[in-house]
């Protein structure tokens, strides 16, 4: 009974870890997609800047000042976004590392439990082997007395 419960608990824990691992994988993909979107936005901003510089001289001077401001803001924004994405990535990597440690600890605990169960079974088997000769002698003695 206890072994069945233990196996059930282990299975439950493994399911939880698998779900958490899948959730982390999903979170990584979402963050990668967000990062790609930010890079695409930055690329579009740079293209807009180049188009403004090709306009007439009067418009070009005004557009250049405006574009430089936009570029600075975009750069600041992209640095903030990149910094945030890197922080988030580090958090996810740390979480994955911690999950791997938990999995390793769980595996070691399970292995030790299985070794303990094996020792208990081996001890029980040895005890049965010790009892067999006694029961044989007892039966032989009973058979001799019955004659």
JSON list of C-alpha atoms in Angstrom, two decimals:
[
{"chain": "A", "resi": 1, "resn": "UNK", "atom": "CA", "xyz": [0.00, 0.00, 0.00]},
{"chain": "A", "resi": 2, "resn": "UNK", "atom": "CA", "xyz": [2.71, 2.47, 1.00]},
{"chain": "A", "resi": 3, "resn": "UNK", "atom": "CA", "xyz": [4.71, 1.63, -2.09]},
{"chain": "A", "resi": 4, "resn": "UNK", "atom": "CA", "xyz": [1.65, 2.22, -4.29]},
{"chain": "A", "resi": 5, "resn": "UNK", "atom": "CA", "xyz": [1.07, 5.58, -2.57]},
{"chain": "A", "resi": 6, "resn": "UNK", "atom": "CA", "xyz": [4.73, 6.44, -2.99]},
{"chain": "A", "resi": 7, "resn": "UNK", "atom": "CA", "xyz": [4.56, 5.60, -6.68]},
{"chain": "A", "resi": 8, "resn": "UNK", "atom": "CA", "xyz": [1.39, 7.65, -7.00]},
{"chain": "A", "resi": 9, "resn": "UNK", "atom": "CA", "xyz": [3.05, 10.60, -5.26]},
{"chain": "A", "resi": 10, "resn": "UNK", "atom": "CA", "xyz": [6.11, 10.26, -7.49]},
{"chain": "A", "resi": 11, "resn": "UNK", "atom": "CA", "xyz": [3.92, 10.16, -10.59]},
{"chain": "A", "resi": 12, "resn": "UNK", "atom": "CA", "xyz": [2.06, 13.25, -9.42]},
{"chain": "A", "resi": 13, "resn": "UNK", "atom": "CA", "xyz": [5.32, 15.09, -8.78]},
{"chain": "A", "resi": 14, "resn": "UNK", "atom": "CA", "xyz": [6.63, 14.10, -12.20]},
{"chain": "A", "resi": 15, "resn": "UNK", "atom": "CA", "xyz": [3.44, 15.37, -13.85]},
{"chain": "A", "resi": 16, "resn": "UNK", "atom": "CA", "xyz": [3.75, 18.67, -12.01]},
{"chain": "A", "resi": 17, "resn": "UNK", "atom": "CA", "xyz": [7.39, 19.02, -13.07]},
{"chain": "A", "resi": 18, "resn": "UNK", "atom": "CA", "xyz": [6.50, 18.17, -16.66]},
{"chain": "A", "resi": 19, "resn": "UNK", "atom": "CA", "xyz": [3.74, 20.80, -16.68]},
{"chain": "A", "resi": 20, "resn": "UNK", "atom": "CA", "xyz": [6.04, 23.40, -15.14]},
{"chain": "A", "resi": 21, "resn": "UNK", "atom": "CA", "xyz": [8.72, 22.56, -17.69]},
{"chain": "A", "resi": 22, "resn": "UNK", "atom": "CA", "xyz": [6.19, 22.92, -20.52]},
{"chain": "A", "resi": 23, "resn": "UNK", "atom": "CA", "xyz": [5.00, 26.25, -19.08]},
{"chain": "A", "resi": 24, "resn": "UNK", "atom": "CA", "xyz": [8.59, 27.50, -18.94]},
{"chain": "A", "resi": 25, "resn": "UNK", "atom": "CA", "xyz": [9.10, 26.44, -22.55]},
{"chain": "A", "resi": 26, "resn": "UNK", "atom": "CA", "xyz": [5.99, 28.38, -23.55]},
{"chain": "A", "resi": 27, "resn": "UNK", "atom": "CA", "xyz": [7.18, 31.43, -21.63]},
{"chain": "A", "resi": 28, "resn": "UNK", "atom": "CA", "xyz": [10.54, 31.28, -23.42]},
{"chain": "A", "resi": 29, "resn": "UNK", "atom": "CA", "xyz": [8.85, 31.14, -26.82]},
{"chain": "A", "resi": 30, "resn": "UNK", "atom": "CA", "xyz": [6.62, 34.12, -25.92]},
{"chain": "A", "resi": 31, "resn": "UNK", "atom": "CA", "xyz": [9.64, 36.16, -24.82]},
{"chain": "A", "resi": 32, "resn": "UNK", "atom": "CA", "xyz": [11.54, 35.24, -27.97]},
{"chain": "A", "resi": 33, "resn": "UNK", "atom": "CA", "xyz": [8.56, 36.32, -30.07]},
{"chain": "A", "resi": 34, "resn": "UNK", "atom": "CA", "xyz": [8.34, 39.61, -28.19]},
{"chain": "A", "resi": 35, "resn": "UNK", "atom": "CA", "xyz": [12.06, 40.18, -28.74]},
{"chain": "A", "resi": 36, "resn": "UNK", "atom": "CA", "xyz": [11.64, 39.54, -32.48]},
{"chain": "A", "resi": 37, "resn": "UNK", "atom": "CA", "xyz": [8.77, 42.02, -32.60]},
{"chain": "A", "resi": 38, "resn": "UNK", "atom": "CA", "xyz": [10.91, 44.65, -30.88]},
{"chain": "A", "resi": 39, "resn": "UNK", "atom": "CA", "xyz": [13.73, 44.08, -33.34]},
{"chain": "A", "resi": 40, "resn": "UNK", "atom": "CA", "xyz": [11.28, 44.43, -36.23]},
{"chain": "A", "resi": 41, "resn": "UNK", "atom": "CA", "xyz": [10.01, 47.69, -34.76]},
{"chain": "A", "resi": 42, "resn": "UNK", "atom": "CA", "xyz": [13.56, 48.97, -34.45]},
{"chain": "A", "resi": 43, "resn": "UNK", "atom": "CA", "xyz": [14.25, 48.00, -38.10]},
{"chain": "A", "resi": 44, "resn": "UNK", "atom": "CA", "xyz": [11.12, 49.85, -39.22]},
{"chain": "A", "resi": 45, "resn": "UNK", "atom": "CA", "xyz": [12.19, 52.95, -37.29]},
{"chain": "A", "resi": 46, "resn": "UNK", "atom": "CA", "xyz": [15.61, 52.90, -38.97]},
{"chain": "A", "resi": 47, "resn": "UNK", "atom": "CA", "xyz": [13.97, 52.60, -42.42]},
{"chain": "A", "resi": 48, "resn": "UNK", "atom": "CA", "xyz": [11.73, 55.55, -41.60]},
{"chain": "A", "resi": 49, "resn": "UNK", "atom": "CA", "xyz": [14.78, 57.58, -40.66]},
{"chain": "A", "resi": 50, "resn": "UNK", "atom": "CA", "xyz": [16.49, 56.81, -43.98]},
{"chain": "A", "resi": 51, "resn": "UNK", "atom": "CA", "xyz": [13.40, 57.82, -45.96]},
{"chain": "A", "resi": 52, "resn": "UNK", "atom": "CA", "xyz": [13.22, 61.16, -44.12]},
{"chain": "A", "resi": 53, "resn": "UNK", "atom": "CA", "xyz": [16.89, 61.92, -44.94]},
{"chain": "A", "resi": 54, "resn": "UNK", "atom": "CA", "xyz": [16.21, 61.52, -48.69]},
{"chain": "A", "resi": 55, "resn": "UNK", "atom": "CA", "xyz": [13.57, 64.28, -48.70]},
{"chain": "A", "resi": 56, "resn": "UNK", "atom": "CA", "xyz": [14.32, 67.84, -49.83]},
{"chain": "A", "resi": 57, "resn": "UNK", "atom": "CA", "xyz": [17.01, 69.97, -48.15]},
{"chain": "A", "resi": 58, "resn": "UNK", "atom": "CA", "xyz": [14.63, 72.04, -46.03]},
{"chain": "A", "resi": 59, "resn": "UNK", "atom": "CA", "xyz": [12.56, 69.04, -45.00]},
{"chain": "A", "resi": 60, "resn": "UNK", "atom": "CA", "xyz": [15.73, 66.98, -44.57]},
{"chain": "A", "resi": 61, "resn": "UNK", "atom": "CA", "xyz": [17.18, 69.34, -41.96]},
{"chain": "A", "resi": 62, "resn": "UNK", "atom": "CA", "xyz": [13.96, 69.41, -39.98]},
{"chain": "A", "resi": 63, "resn": "UNK", "atom": "CA", "xyz": [13.45, 65.67, -40.42]},
{"chain": "A", "resi": 64, "resn": "UNK", "atom": "CA", "xyz": [17.05, 64.96, -39.37]},
{"chain": "A", "resi": 65, "resn": "UNK", "atom": "CA", "xyz": [16.53, 66.72, -36.03]},
{"chain": "A", "resi": 66, "resn": "UNK", "atom": "CA", "xyz": [13.23, 64.93, -35.54]},
{"chain": "A", "resi": 67, "resn": "UNK", "atom": "CA", "xyz": [14.70, 61.59, -36.59]},
{"chain": "A", "resi": 68, "resn": "UNK", "atom": "CA", "xyz": [17.67, 61.93, -34.25]},
{"chain": "A", "resi": 69, "resn": "UNK", "atom": "CA", "xyz": [15.26, 62.45, -31.40]},
{"chain": "A", "resi": 70, "resn": "UNK", "atom": "CA", "xyz": [13.18, 59.46, -32.51]},
{"chain": "A", "resi": 71, "resn": "UNK", "atom": "CA", "xyz": [16.33, 57.34, -32.85]},
{"chain": "A", "resi": 72, "resn": "UNK", "atom": "CA", "xyz": [17.51, 58.27, -29.36]},
{"chain": "A", "resi": 73, "resn": "UNK", "atom": "CA", "xyz": [14.13, 57.41, -27.92]},
{"chain": "A", "resi": 74, "resn": "UNK", "atom": "CA", "xyz": [13.98, 54.20, -29.94]},
{"chain": "A", "resi": 75, "resn": "UNK", "atom": "CA", "xyz": [17.49, 53.30, -28.86]},
{"chain": "A", "resi": 76, "resn": "UNK", "atom": "CA", "xyz": [16.67, 54.00, -25.21]},
{"chain": "A", "resi": 77, "resn": "UNK", "atom": "CA", "xyz": [13.48, 52.03, -25.56]},
{"chain": "A", "resi": 78, "resn": "UNK", "atom": "CA", "xyz": [15.23, 49.15, -27.34]},
{"chain": "A", "resi": 79, "resn": "UNK", "atom": "CA", "xyz": [17.96, 49.11, -24.67]},
{"chain": "A", "resi": 80, "resn": "UNK", "atom": "CA", "xyz": [15.33, 48.99, -21.97]},
{"chain": "A", "resi": 81, "resn": "UNK", "atom": "CA", "xyz": [13.44, 46.26, -23.79]},
{"chain": "A", "resi": 82, "resn": "UNK", "atom": "CA", "xyz": [16.62, 44.31, -24.47]},
{"chain": "A", "resi": 83, "resn": "UNK", "atom": "CA", "xyz": [17.69, 44.72, -20.86]},
{"chain": "A", "resi": 84, "resn": "UNK", "atom": "CA", "xyz": [14.28, 43.54, -19.70]},
{"chain": "A", "resi": 85, "resn": "UNK", "atom": "CA", "xyz": [14.36, 40.59, -22.11]},
{"chain": "A", "resi": 86, "resn": "UNK", "atom": "CA", "xyz": [17.85, 39.62, -20.92]},
{"chain": "A", "resi": 87, "resn": "UNK", "atom": "CA", "xyz": [16.77, 39.86, -17.29]},
{"chain": "A", "resi": 88, "resn": "UNK", "atom": "CA", "xyz": [13.71, 37.75, -18.02]},
{"chain": "A", "resi": 89, "resn": "UNK", "atom": "CA", "xyz": [15.84, 35.26, -19.93]},
{"chain": "A", "resi": 90, "resn": "UNK", "atom": "CA", "xyz": [18.23, 35.03, -16.96]},
{"chain": "A", "resi": 91, "resn": "UNK", "atom": "CA", "xyz": [15.27, 34.45, -14.62]},
{"chain": "A", "resi": 92, "resn": "UNK", "atom": "CA", "xyz": [13.98, 31.68, -16.86]},
{"chain": "A", "resi": 93, "resn": "UNK", "atom": "CA", "xyz": [17.43, 30.11, -17.10]},
{"chain": "A", "resi": 94, "resn": "UNK", "atom": "CA", "xyz": [17.72, 30.25, -13.32]},
{"chain": "A", "resi": 95, "resn": "UNK", "atom": "CA", "xyz": [14.29, 28.65, -12.96]},
{"chain": "A", "resi": 96, "resn": "UNK", "atom": "CA", "xyz": [15.27, 25.92, -15.43]},
{"chain": "A", "resi": 97, "resn": "UNK", "atom": "CA", "xyz": [18.50, 25.35, -13.51]},
{"chain": "A", "resi": 98, "resn": "UNK", "atom": "CA", "xyz": [16.58, 25.11, -10.24]},
{"chain": "A", "resi": 99, "resn": "UNK", "atom": "CA", "xyz": [14.15, 22.65, -11.82]},
{"chain": "A", "resi": 100, "resn": "UNK", "atom": "CA", "xyz": [17.08, 20.56, -13.01]},
{"chain": "A", "resi": 101, "resn": "UNK", "atom": "CA", "xyz": [18.49, 20.55, -9.49]},
{"chain": "A", "resi": 102, "resn": "UNK", "atom": "CA", "xyz": [15.09, 19.56, -8.12]},
{"chain": "A", "resi": 103, "resn": "UNK", "atom": "CA", "xyz": [14.86, 16.79, -10.71]},
{"chain": "A", "resi": 104, "resn": "UNK", "atom": "CA", "xyz": [18.35, 15.55, -9.79]},
{"chain": "A", "resi": 105, "resn": "UNK", "atom": "CA", "xyz": [17.51, 15.61, -6.07]},
{"chain": "A", "resi": 106, "resn": "UNK", "atom": "CA", "xyz": [14.26, 13.81, -6.76]},
{"chain": "A", "resi": 107, "resn": "UNK", "atom": "CA", "xyz": [16.07, 11.21, -8.84]},
{"chain": "A", "resi": 108, "resn": "UNK", "atom": "CA", "xyz": [18.62, 10.67, -6.03]},
{"chain": "A", "resi": 109, "resn": "UNK", "atom": "CA", "xyz": [15.86, 10.40, -3.42]},
{"chain": "A", "resi": 110, "resn": "UNK", "atom": "CA", "xyz": [13.98, 7.95, -5.60]},
{"chain": "A", "resi": 111, "resn": "UNK", "atom": "CA", "xyz": [17.13, 5.92, -6.20]},
{"chain": "A", "resi": 112, "resn": "UNK", "atom": "CA", "xyz": [17.89, 5.79, -2.46]},
{"chain": "A", "resi": 113, "resn": "UNK", "atom": "CA", "xyz": [14.31, 4.76, -1.74]},
{"chain": "A", "resi": 114, "resn": "UNK", "atom": "CA", "xyz": [14.50, 2.02, -4.36]},
{"chain": "A", "resi": 115, "resn": "UNK", "atom": "CA", "xyz": [17.81, 0.82, -2.92]},
{"chain": "A", "resi": 116, "resn": "UNK", "atom": "CA", "xyz": [16.25, 0.77, 0.55]},
{"chain": "A", "resi": 117, "resn": "UNK", "atom": "CA", "xyz": [13.26, -1.21, -0.78]},
{"chain": "A", "resi": 118, "resn": "UNK", "atom": "CA", "xyz": [15.69, -3.60, -2.46]},
{"chain": "A", "resi": 119, "resn": "UNK", "atom": "CA", "xyz": [17.58, -4.06, 0.84]},
{"chain": "A", "resi": 120, "resn": "UNK", "atom": "CA", "xyz": [14.32, -4.67, 2.70]},
{"chain": "A", "resi": 121, "resn": "UNK", "atom": "CA", "xyz": [13.26, -7.25, 0.10]},
{"chain": "A", "resi": 122, "resn": "UNK", "atom": "CA", "xyz": [16.68, -8.90, 0.19]},
{"chain": "A", "resi": 123, "resn": "UNK", "atom": "CA", "xyz": [16.56, -9.03, 4.00]},
{"chain": "A", "resi": 124, "resn": "UNK", "atom": "CA", "xyz": [13.06, -10.50, 3.85]},
{"chain": "A", "resi": 125, "resn": "UNK", "atom": "CA", "xyz": [14.20, -13.06, 1.28]},
{"chain": "A", "resi": 126, "resn": "UNK", "atom": "CA", "xyz": [17.17, -14.02, 3.49]},
{"chain": "A", "resi": 127, "resn": "UNK", "atom": "CA", "xyz": [14.85, -14.37, 6.48]},
{"chain": "A", "resi": 128, "resn": "UNK", "atom": "CA", "xyz": [12.61, -16.66, 4.42]},
{"chain": "A", "resi": 129, "resn": "UNK", "atom": "CA", "xyz": [15.67, -18.73, 3.46]},
{"chain": "A", "resi": 130, "resn": "UNK", "atom": "CA", "xyz": [16.63, -19.04, 7.14]},
{"chain": "A", "resi": 131, "resn": "UNK", "atom": "CA", "xyz": [13.10, -20.19, 8.03]},
{"chain": "A", "resi": 132, "resn": "UNK", "atom": "CA", "xyz": [12.94, -22.85, 5.28]},
{"chain": "A", "resi": 133, "resn": "UNK", "atom": "CA", "xyz": [15.42, -25.28, 6.86]},
{"chain": "A", "resi": 134, "resn": "UNK", "atom": "CA", "xyz": [13.70, -24.94, 10.22]},
{"chain": "A", "resi": 135, "resn": "UNK", "atom": "CA", "xyz": [10.29, -25.73, 8.79]},
{"chain": "A", "resi": 136, "resn": "UNK", "atom": "CA", "xyz": [11.77, -28.72, 6.92]},
{"chain": "A", "resi": 137, "resn": "UNK", "atom": "CA", "xyz": [13.36, -30.05, 10.11]},
{"chain": "A", "resi": 138, "resn": "UNK", "atom": "CA", "xyz": [10.11, -29.50, 11.99]},
{"chain": "A", "resi": 139, "resn": "UNK", "atom": "CA", "xyz": [8.13, -31.40, 9.38]},
{"chain": "A", "resi": 140, "resn": "UNK", "atom": "CA", "xyz": [10.69, -34.24, 9.32]},
{"chain": "A", "resi": 141, "resn": "UNK", "atom": "CA", "xyz": [10.55, -34.48, 13.09]},
{"chain": "A", "resi": 142, "resn": "UNK", "atom": "CA", "xyz": [6.74, -34.50, 13.00]},
{"chain": "A", "resi": 143, "resn": "UNK", "atom": "CA", "xyz": [6.79, -37.22, 10.37]},
{"chain": "A", "resi": 144, "resn": "UNK", "atom": "CA", "xyz": [9.18, -39.31, 12.48]},
{"chain": "A", "resi": 145, "resn": "UNK", "atom": "CA", "xyz": [7.00, -38.93, 15.57]},
{"chain": "A", "resi": 146, "resn": "UNK", "atom": "CA", "xyz": [3.94, -39.94, 13.67]},
{"chain": "A", "resi": 147, "resn": "UNK", "atom": "CA", "xyz": [5.39, -43.37, 12.86]}
]
